[in-house]
């Protein structure tokens, strides 16, 4: 039965508006359950609003009904019903009938809906509206909803549309095994968490947090004791919701996105072509423990090396560790066993299968090239204060024993903290070790003064020594600065990475072309994010400033899966489940396209209509629920 037919004309005059509502307000915000979408298409919302408001029935907002209450915004009804994971033939209990609109949506899917309303007038109106709309499988009760409907229990699903301090035990007990309840819960009447509770076997329950919300209080024996209007929000609302988008956005993403089912099957030709003749390509990642990120970075880098002549790979690791790998891949004097170089936490960031396989590929690739044309591997980070100082000393012992003795003395003030350099920062705050600052700086200056003389022997070893000396000086400042504030230490680290990049480019000459591997937080443009409001910049922004269109950034993202990580710093590696992307994130938006994976061009001048659409996406007005 079509419940939207106008009784006079026989034409459903709201059908078009209802269909548009589902596309723009429901589907576009990420609701994908076909049962929910079909129910939203079928229920005539105009039958559940006061007659003067019928023309406004399909607007993206709640509308007033009797007793100072509201009929829910369509999106929040769809959002909560989808969270309920309702199946055909199931039996549902709803707490808070309101206008009866949500009960009608439930009735389109379930076999029977039992809805309780504590306000008598609303219970009568809801029952009448549901009857008039043709829903004979909905049963309305005027009663305290916190106690449930024991005579009709158990229920496969329970939907609660008001926030309680706890989950009522009566409602939990009336859930069937495997049954789900969606309910706002919070000790503050002005703020709750929307949760889903599933009843397991032997009386156990599983709880999942869904969103931050503001709902009217759940009044009753197992809710709030009495009604306190002054504490009510003006309109109940979901505060954390999905971005408000246009259906066109999904079509544009699907049209412009270069889809692939697996990393190995991805067609990279378009991405490589878009890179053009740029000199710096920055490849991001959303974690330091996701194999697909490493696999994709390796594939892209191989293409850039083979097809575009890139000859430098600079990564987010320490210079001396990377130098050992560079010796291997460029066939210098360090044997393959020195893969063990990456021993600092988190070890799995670089000592992993994907990285190892890529290093073997690079070793083999370089074997076919003259030494001068071989691709080098370098570290950009500054955490290796102790190892770098030892590397400088070792170099000077071979080239300048007298200066080596002075280096031992100067770097000696840092030795007490070789296993815990962060502790040096705490000690430096007392002023007792301020001489270290001058000592490490003087060491760097002296090496630069001697660079012409030293370069006669081995220019590459000199360059390595200079970089390590610079790293020690910057690391000393970094660990000392980190106790004055995170912004200064973050910026110092990013500046060190950029200075190291520039040194590499200068050292390699005009033909140098660099691929950078680092976390998204480093390679994105900080000036376009909230980082800039904190006074922070990053490597990506500095590359944009220094090299403009010669730099090209490629960020990686995901929605779900598994990741190698640790629960605390220096803790053991664990395999953790990735939480789904934040509902207000682009990752969540991309996931809603249901493409298994895709590359999306976002460079200005490419796919401008899509860029504009994504730039205009905003968070919807707070959604509301009676």
mmCIF file of N, CA and C in Angstrom, residues 32 36 98-99 132 154 169-170 213 223 235 259 303 312 334 365 418 488 532 543 545 570 593 598 605:
data_model
loop_
_atom_site.group_PDB
_atom_site.id
_atom_site.type_symbol
_atom_site.label_atom_id
_atom_site.label_comp_id
_atom_site.label_asym_id
_atom_site.label_seq_id
_atom_site.Cartn_x
_atom_site.Cartn_y
_atom_site.Cartn_z
ATOM 1 N N UNK A 32 23.327 4.012 4.092
ATOM 2 C CA UNK A 32 23.414 3.128 2.937
ATOM 3 C C UNK A 32 22.511 1.897 3.037
ATOM 4 N N UNK A 36 16.429 0.909 4.966
ATOM 5 C CA UNK A 36 16.158 2.225 5.552
ATOM 6 C C UNK A 36 15.837 3.229 4.458
ATOM 7 N N UNK A 98 6.449 10.219 20.085
ATOM 8 C CA UNK A 98 6.413 11.546 19.489
ATOM 9 C C UNK A 98 5.274 11.689 18.499
ATOM 10 N N UNK A 99 5.603 12.036 17.258
ATOM 11 C CA UNK A 99 4.591 12.212 16.217
ATOM 12 C C UNK A 99 4.138 10.886 15.606
ATOM 13 N N UNK A 132 -4.359 6.399 10.368
ATOM 14 C CA UNK A 132 -4.774 7.073 9.142
ATOM 15 C C UNK A 132 -3.804 6.795 7.990
ATOM 16 N N UNK A 154 10.236 -10.830 24.470
ATOM 17 C CA UNK A 154 11.431 -10.043 24.147
ATOM 18 C C UNK A 154 11.344 -9.364 22.780
ATOM 19 N N UNK A 169 17.761 -1.055 33.085
ATOM 20 C CA UNK A 169 17.895 -2.504 33.194
ATOM 21 C C UNK A 169 16.660 -3.215 32.646
ATOM 22 N N UNK A 170 15.488 -2.600 32.808
ATOM 23 C CA UNK A 170 14.270 -3.224 32.285
ATOM 24 C C UNK A 170 14.349 -3.389 30.775
ATOM 25 N N UNK A 213 25.866 13.334 21.318
ATOM 26 C CA UNK A 213 24.503 13.787 21.051
ATOM 27 C C UNK A 213 23.960 14.667 22.160
ATOM 28 N N UNK A 223 14.896 6.369 34.517
ATOM 29 C CA UNK A 223 15.562 7.453 33.820
ATOM 30 C C UNK A 223 15.780 8.593 34.782
ATOM 31 N N UNK A 235 16.198 22.270 21.322
ATOM 32 C CA UNK A 235 15.769 21.144 20.483
ATOM 33 C C UNK A 235 16.812 20.045 20.631
ATOM 34 N N UNK A 259 39.847 3.903 -9.815
ATOM 35 C CA UNK A 259 39.568 2.815 -8.877
ATOM 36 C C UNK A 259 40.498 1.630 -9.070
ATOM 37 N N UNK A 303 58.007 3.512 -10.056
ATOM 38 C CA UNK A 303 57.642 4.162 -11.320
ATOM 39 C C UNK A 303 58.372 5.498 -11.478
ATOM 40 N N UNK A 312 66.821 10.171 -5.530
ATOM 41 C CA UNK A 312 66.980 10.312 -4.083
ATOM 42 C C UNK A 312 65.686 9.879 -3.408
ATOM 43 N N UNK A 334 78.944 -1.550 3.263
ATOM 44 C CA UNK A 334 78.228 -2.138 4.397
ATOM 45 C C UNK A 334 77.448 -3.342 3.896
ATOM 46 N N UNK A 365 68.208 -2.774 -8.757
ATOM 47 C CA UNK A 365 68.093 -1.714 -9.771
ATOM 48 C C UNK A 365 69.416 -0.967 -9.898
ATOM 49 N N UNK A 418 72.683 9.109 26.533
ATOM 50 C CA UNK A 418 72.689 8.426 25.245
ATOM 51 C C UNK A 418 71.539 7.432 25.105
ATOM 52 N N UNK A 488 57.288 24.873 19.362
ATOM 53 C CA UNK A 488 58.669 25.190 19.010
ATOM 54 C C UNK A 488 59.442 23.941 18.634
ATOM 55 N N UNK A 532 48.220 25.669 11.437
ATOM 56 C CA UNK A 532 48.659 27.055 11.274
ATOM 57 C C UNK A 532 48.137 27.953 12.380
ATOM 58 N N UNK A 543 58.130 22.947 1.650
ATOM 59 C CA UNK A 543 58.393 22.587 0.246
ATOM 60 C C UNK A 543 57.562 23.449 -0.696
ATOM 61 N N UNK A 545 56.519 26.472 -0.095
ATOM 62 C CA UNK A 545 57.117 27.812 -0.099
ATOM 63 C C UNK A 545 58.405 27.846 -0.921
ATOM 64 N N UNK A 570 57.355 3.028 23.542
ATOM 65 C CA UNK A 570 58.309 1.971 23.862
ATOM 66 C C UNK A 570 57.628 0.658 24.248
ATOM 67 N N UNK A 593 31.540 6.036 -1.035
ATOM 68 C CA UNK A 593 31.383 5.745 -2.464
ATOM 69 C C UNK A 593 31.341 4.240 -2.708
ATOM 70 N N UNK A 598 40.838 3.933 -4.521
ATOM 71 C CA UNK A 598 40.952 4.789 -5.707
ATOM 72 C C UNK A 598 41.996 5.875 -5.485
ATOM 73 N N UNK A 605 43.471 22.898 -11.062
ATOM 74 C CA UNK A 605 43.507 22.810 -12.520
ATOM 75 C C UNK A 605 43.027 21.479 -13.024
#
